[in-house]
Amino acid sequence: MDMPTVAIVGRPNVGKSTLFNRLVGKKLALVDDRPGVTRDRREGDVAFGGLHFRVIDTAGLEEADAATLVGRMRMQTEAAILAADVVLFVIDARAGVLPADQPFAEMVRRAGCPVILIANKAEGGAGLAGAYEAFTLGLGDPIPFSAEHGEGLGELHEMLKGVLPMPEDDEDEDDGPGGRSLKVAIIGRPNAGKSTLINRMLGEDRLLVGPEAGITRDSISLDWEWRGRKIKLHDTAGMRRRARIDDKLEKLAVSDGLRAVRFAEVVVVLLDATIPFEKQDLTIIDLVESEGRAVVIGLNKWDLVADQPGLLKQLREDCTRLLPQVRGVAVVPLSGLAGEGLDKLMQAVVQASEVWDKRISTSRINDWLSEATSRNPPPAVSGRRIKIRYATQVKSRPPHFALFGNQLNALPKSYTRYLVNTLRETFELPGTPIRLSLRTSQNPFDKG
């Protein structure tokens, strides 16, 4: 599992970089009495009393035109807030709450992730009045803190322990010779041949199989190795529409299948090649996409239809038409029973995991943005053209991008589809879910 991310944000010169250095345990960030020393996001790994997370030190939040250096620094900070699991919002306890703190407190609240309010520079009780004043920000109880002297670290540890996402119980995360296990779930409609396929992969009759649908009742986790790469395979119960489930045990099995999807990095959706792209197949793929997992489609029982010329080409075209949300997804013909196509399936799985985990530099993303908006400019709303000023990738797994500009909430769906499709083509992101967040400027100086 990726380490959770903690972003340190606040006005310039409230002591964010001093706090960053204190958490990381060394002076990675420049510290000075002048505001604006930190201009970019700086990251470091933290081991803090049994907690492990990545901390991001950000540029001070200031109102500014998005086209200026300060405006671009602010956008970087907004991107860090968007990517964070937890935000540490820092104020200067000696100065108290200033009017400039309020709009940024609102920005952090809108982000929707847990916030810990730190009233810094409160050493020796000097800033306690300012710390109490911090209640007015509506971000919960402030911690009176001194990044300079390490006061308040115990309280910070307790609060972080309560809000940081807990690591999954991944006994498979061992970094042996083959590295970390790639987690793969195999799902599909009942009787699509999932257990037969896994038995063929493992080279043994590890799972019960038969012509009756619904033999697999729970999600089974199995360790395997392919070309020296550790794989943790999850066979799941066949997923059918809830309206057709009346057996209590099967209801539990379907929810267990959903859990396997959330646990996986890559999900192989197995279709029956003799009756592919049934409504239920499309629903399952849509579920996997909404959970943000990499997708590979396996056309099982291909040996039964392999004599039909042009069928594979036709099914790939059907896939593009029916599943635009995972455009370019790998569609692999195979036969679990005959043991054909398994190598190609696993190659597609590994490639899908690499795409899902891909990171793209901000400079390349903004080159793409400039080209995409020049070729097809955003529309005008009420006579004023929508402007997209800046873009960055805030997360991977799946790739998640944030766009900053004015009136972005008025962007039509067709235009955001255009942006996602060109992102997919430009950066070679086939078959993976792509997330796009639109961040409209609240800047009073931004007149577009």
Coordinates of N, CA and C in Angstrom, one line a residue, residues 285-401:
I285 N -17.8 -4.2 -15.1 CA -16.7 -3.4 -15.6 C -16.8 -2.0 -15.1
D286 N -18.1 -1.5 -15.1 CA -18.4 -0.1 -14.6 C -18.1 0.0 -13.1
L287 N -18.4 -1.1 -12.4 CA -18.1 -1.1 -10.9 C -16.6 -1.1 -10.7
V288 N -15.8 -1.8 -11.5 CA -14.3 -1.9 -11.3 C -13.8 -0.5 -11.6
E289 N -14.3 0.2 -12.7 CA -13.8 1.5 -13.1 C -14.2 2.5 -12.0
S290 N -15.4 2.4 -11.4 CA -15.8 3.4 -10.3 C -14.9 3.2 -9.1
E291 N -14.4 2.0 -8.9 CA -13.5 1.7 -7.7 C -12.1 2.1 -8.0
G292 N -11.9 2.6 -9.3 CA -10.5 3.1 -9.6 C -9.5 2.1 -9.8
R293 N -9.8 0.8 -10.2 CA -8.9 -0.2 -10.4 C -8.5 -0.4 -11.9
A294 N -7.3 -0.8 -12.2 CA -6.9 -1.1 -13.5 C -7.7 -2.3 -14.0
V295 N -8.0 -2.3 -15.3 CA -8.9 -3.4 -15.8 C -8.2 -4.1 -17.0
V296 N -8.4 -5.4 -17.0 CA -8.1 -6.2 -18.2 C -9.3 -7.1 -18.5
I297 N -9.7 -7.2 -19.8 CA -10.8 -8.1 -20.1 C -10.3 -9.4 -20.7
G298 N -10.7 -10.5 -20.1 CA -10.3 -11.8 -20.6 C -11.5 -12.5 -21.3
L299 N -11.4 -12.8 -22.6 CA -12.4 -13.5 -23.3 C -12.2 -15.0 -23.2
N300 N -12.8 -15.6 -22.2 CA -12.6 -17.0 -21.9 C -13.5 -17.9 -22.8
K301 N -13.1 -19.2 -22.9 CA -13.7 -20.2 -23.8 C -13.5 -19.8 -25.2
W302 N -12.4 -19.1 -25.5 CA -12.2 -18.7 -26.9 C -12.1 -19.8 -27.9
D303 N -11.6 -21.0 -27.4 CA -11.5 -22.2 -28.2 C -12.8 -22.6 -28.9
L304 N -13.9 -22.2 -28.3 CA -15.2 -22.5 -28.8 C -15.7 -21.6 -29.9
V305 N -15.0 -20.4 -30.1 CA -15.4 -19.5 -31.1 C -14.3 -19.1 -32.0
A306 N -13.1 -19.7 -31.8 CA -11.9 -19.2 -32.6 C -12.0 -19.4 -34.1
D307 N -13.0 -20.3 -34.5 CA -13.1 -20.5 -36.0 C -13.9 -19.4 -36.7
Q308 N -14.4 -18.4 -35.9 CA -15.2 -17.3 -36.6 C -14.3 -16.2 -37.0
P309 N -14.0 -16.0 -38.3 CA -13.1 -14.9 -38.8 C -13.6 -13.5 -38.4
G310 N -12.7 -12.7 -38.0 CA -13.0 -11.3 -37.7 C -13.7 -11.1 -36.4
L311 N -14.0 -12.1 -35.6 CA -14.7 -12.0 -34.3 C -14.0 -11.1 -33.3
L312 N -12.7 -11.4 -33.2 CA -11.9 -10.7 -32.2 C -11.9 -9.2 -32.5
K313 N -11.7 -8.8 -33.8 CA -11.7 -7.4 -34.2 C -13.1 -6.8 -33.8
Q314 N -14.1 -7.5 -34.1 CA -15.5 -7.0 -33.9 C -15.7 -6.8 -32.4
L315 N -15.2 -7.7 -31.5 CA -15.4 -7.6 -30.1 C -14.6 -6.5 -29.5
R316 N -13.4 -6.2 -30.1 CA -12.6 -5.1 -29.6 C -13.3 -3.7 -30.0
E317 N -14.0 -3.7 -31.1 CA -14.7 -2.5 -31.5 C -15.9 -2.3 -30.6
D318 N -16.6 -3.4 -30.3 CA -17.7 -3.4 -29.4 C -17.3 -2.9 -28.0
C319 N -16.1 -3.3 -27.6 CA -15.6 -2.9 -26.3 C -15.4 -1.4 -26.3
T320 N -14.8 -0.8 -27.4 CA -14.5 0.6 -27.4 C -15.9 1.4 -27.4
R321 N -16.9 0.9 -28.1 CA -18.2 1.6 -28.2 C -18.9 1.5 -26.8
L322 N -18.9 0.3 -26.2 CA -19.7 0.0 -25.0 C -19.0 0.5 -23.7
L323 N -17.7 0.7 -23.7 CA -16.9 1.0 -22.5 C -16.0 2.2 -22.7
P324 N -16.5 3.3 -23.1 CA -15.7 4.5 -23.3 C -14.9 4.9 -22.1
Q325 N -15.4 4.6 -20.9 CA -14.7 5.0 -19.7 C -13.4 4.3 -19.4
V326 N -13.2 3.1 -20.2 CA -11.9 2.4 -20.1 C -11.3 2.2 -21.5
R327 N -11.4 3.3 -22.3 CA -11.0 3.2 -23.7 C -9.6 2.7 -23.8
G328 N -9.4 1.7 -24.7 CA -8.1 1.1 -24.9 C -7.8 0.0 -24.0
V329 N -8.7 -0.5 -23.2 CA -8.5 -1.6 -22.3 C -8.1 -2.9 -23.1
A330 N -7.2 -3.6 -22.5 CA -6.7 -4.9 -23.2 C -7.8 -5.9 -23.2
V331 N -8.1 -6.5 -24.4 CA -9.0 -7.5 -24.5 C -8.3 -8.8 -25.0
V332 N -8.2 -9.8 -24.2 CA -7.3 -10.9 -24.4 C -8.1 -12.2 -24.6
P333 N -8.0 -12.9 -25.8 CA -8.7 -14.1 -25.9 C -7.9 -15.2 -25.2
L334 N -8.6 -16.2 -24.6 CA -7.9 -17.2 -23.8 C -8.9 -18.4 -23.6
S335 N -8.3 -19.5 -23.2 CA -9.1 -20.6 -22.7 C -8.5 -21.2 -21.5
G336 N -9.2 -21.1 -20.4 CA -8.7 -21.6 -19.1 C -8.7 -23.1 -19.2
L337 N -9.6 -23.7 -19.8 CA -9.7 -25.2 -19.9 C -8.5 -25.7 -20.7
A338 N -8.2 -25.1 -21.9 CA -7.1 -25.6 -22.8 C -5.8 -25.0 -22.4
G339 N -5.8 -24.0 -21.5 CA -4.5 -23.4 -21.1 C -3.9 -22.4 -22.2
E340 N -4.7 -21.9 -23.0 CA -4.2 -21.0 -24.1 C -4.4 -19.5 -23.7
G341 N -3.5 -18.7 -24.1 CA -3.6 -17.2 -23.9 C -3.2 -16.7 -22.5
L342 N -2.8 -17.6 -21.6 CA -2.5 -17.2 -20.2 C -1.3 -16.3 -20.1
D343 N -0.3 -16.5 -21.0 CA 0.9 -15.6 -20.9 C 0.5 -14.2 -21.4
K344 N -0.3 -14.2 -22.5 CA -0.7 -12.8 -23.0 C -1.6 -12.1 -22.0
L345 N -2.4 -12.9 -21.3 CA -3.2 -12.3 -20.2 C -2.4 -11.6 -19.1
M346 N -1.4 -12.4 -18.7 CA -0.5 -11.9 -17.6 C 0.4 -10.7 -18.1
Q347 N 0.8 -10.7 -19.3 CA 1.5 -9.5 -19.9 C 0.6 -8.3 -19.8
A348 N -0.7 -8.5 -20.2 CA -1.6 -7.4 -20.2 C -1.9 -6.9 -18.7
V349 N -1.9 -7.8 -17.8 CA -2.1 -7.5 -16.4 C -0.9 -6.6 -15.9
V350 N 0.3 -7.0 -16.2 CA 1.5 -6.3 -15.7 C 1.5 -4.9 -16.4
Q351 N 1.2 -4.8 -17.7 CA 1.2 -3.5 -18.4 C 0.1 -2.6 -17.8
A352 N -1.0 -3.2 -17.5 CA -2.1 -2.4 -16.9 C -1.7 -1.8 -15.5
S353 N -1.0 -2.6 -14.7 CA -0.6 -2.1 -13.4 C 0.4 -1.0 -13.6
E354 N 1.3 -1.0 -14.6 CA 2.3 0.0 -14.8 C 1.6 1.3 -15.2
V355 N 0.6 1.2 -16.1 CA -0.2 2.4 -16.6 C -0.9 3.0 -15.4
W356 N -1.6 2.1 -14.6 CA -2.3 2.6 -13.4 C -1.5 3.3 -12.4
D357 N -0.2 3.0 -12.3 CA 0.7 3.6 -11.4 C 1.6 4.7 -12.0
K358 N 1.2 5.1 -13.2 CA 2.1 6.1 -13.9 C 2.0 7.5 -13.3
R359 N 3.2 8.1 -13.3 CA 3.2 9.6 -12.9 C 3.8 10.4 -14.0
I360 N 3.2 11.6 -14.2 CA 3.6 12.4 -15.3 C 4.0 13.8 -14.8
S361 N 5.1 14.3 -15.2 CA 5.6 15.6 -14.7 C 4.7 16.7 -15.0
T362 N 4.6 17.7 -14.1 CA 3.7 18.9 -14.3 C 4.0 19.6 -15.6
S363 N 5.3 19.7 -15.9 CA 5.7 20.5 -17.2 C 5.1 19.8 -18.4
R364 N 5.2 18.5 -18.5 CA 4.6 17.7 -19.6 C 3.1 17.9 -19.6
I365 N 2.4 17.9 -18.5 CA 1.0 18.0 -18.4 C 0.5 19.4 -18.9
N366 N 1.3 20.4 -18.5 CA 0.9 21.8 -19.0 C 1.2 22.0 -20.5
D367 N 2.2 21.3 -21.0 CA 2.5 21.3 -22.5 C 1.2 20.7 -23.2
W368 N 0.8 19.5 -22.6 CA -0.4 18.9 -23.2 C -1.6 19.9 -23.1
L369 N -1.8 20.5 -21.9 CA -3.0 21.4 -21.7 C -3.0 22.6 -22.7
S370 N -1.8 23.1 -23.0 CA -1.6 24.2 -23.9 C -2.0 23.8 -25.3
E371 N -1.5 22.6 -25.7 CA -1.8 22.0 -27.0 C -3.3 21.7 -27.2
A372 N -3.9 21.0 -26.1 CA -5.3 20.6 -26.2 C -6.2 21.8 -26.2
T373 N -6.0 22.8 -25.5 CA -6.9 24.0 -25.4 C -6.7 24.9 -26.7
S374 N -5.5 24.9 -27.3 CA -5.3 25.6 -28.5 C -6.1 24.9 -29.7
R375 N -6.0 23.6 -29.7 CA -6.7 22.9 -30.8 C -8.2 22.9 -30.6
N376 N -8.7 22.9 -29.4 CA -10.1 22.9 -29.1 C -10.4 23.8 -27.9
P377 N -10.5 25.1 -28.0 CA -10.6 26.0 -26.9 C -11.9 25.7 -26.1
P378 N -11.9 25.9 -24.7 CA -13.1 25.7 -23.9 C -14.1 26.7 -24.4
P379 N -15.4 26.4 -24.2 CA -16.5 27.3 -24.7 C -16.6 28.6 -23.8
A380 N -17.4 29.5 -24.2 CA -17.7 30.7 -23.5 C -19.0 30.5 -22.7
V381 N -19.1 31.1 -21.5 CA -20.3 31.1 -20.7 C -20.7 32.5 -20.4
S382 N -21.9 32.9 -20.7 CA -22.4 34.3 -20.6 C -21.4 35.3 -21.2
G383 N -20.9 34.9 -22.3 CA -20.0 35.9 -23.0 C -18.6 35.9 -22.5
R384 N -18.3 35.1 -21.5 CA -16.9 35.1 -21.0 C -16.3 33.7 -21.1
R385 N -15.1 33.6 -21.8 CA -14.6 32.3 -22.1 C -14.0 31.7 -20.9
I386 N -14.3 30.4 -20.7 CA -13.7 29.6 -19.6 C -12.2 29.5 -19.9
K387 N -11.4 29.7 -18.8 CA -10.0 29.6 -19.0 C -9.4 28.5 -18.0
I388 N -8.7 27.6 -18.6 CA -8.0 26.6 -17.8 C -6.5 27.0 -17.8
R389 N -6.0 27.4 -16.6 CA -4.7 28.0 -16.5 C -3.5 27.0 -16.3
Y390 N -3.9 25.9 -15.6 CA -2.8 25.1 -15.0 C -3.3 23.7 -14.8
A391 N -2.5 22.7 -14.9 CA -2.9 21.3 -14.6 C -1.7 20.6 -13.9
T392 N -2.1 19.6 -13.1 CA -1.0 18.8 -12.5 C -1.6 17.5 -12.1
Q393 N -0.8 16.5 -12.0 CA -1.2 15.2 -11.5 C -1.1 15.1 -10.0
V394 N -2.2 14.9 -9.3 CA -2.2 14.9 -7.9 C -2.1 13.5 -7.3
K395 N -2.4 12.4 -8.0 CA -2.3 11.1 -7.5 C -2.1 10.1 -8.7
S396 N -1.6 8.9 -8.4 CA -1.6 7.8 -9.3 C -2.5 6.8 -8.7
R397 N -2.7 5.7 -9.4 CA -3.4 4.5 -8.9 C -4.8 4.8 -8.5
P398 N -5.7 5.2 -9.4 CA -5.5 5.5 -10.8 C -5.0 6.9 -11.0
P399 N -4.5 7.3 -12.3 CA -4.1 8.6 -12.5 C -5.2 9.6 -12.3
H400 N -4.8 10.6 -11.5 CA -5.8 11.7 -11.0 C -5.2 13.0 -11.3
F401 N -5.9 13.8 -12.1 CA -5.4 15.1 -12.5 C -6.3 16.2 -12.0

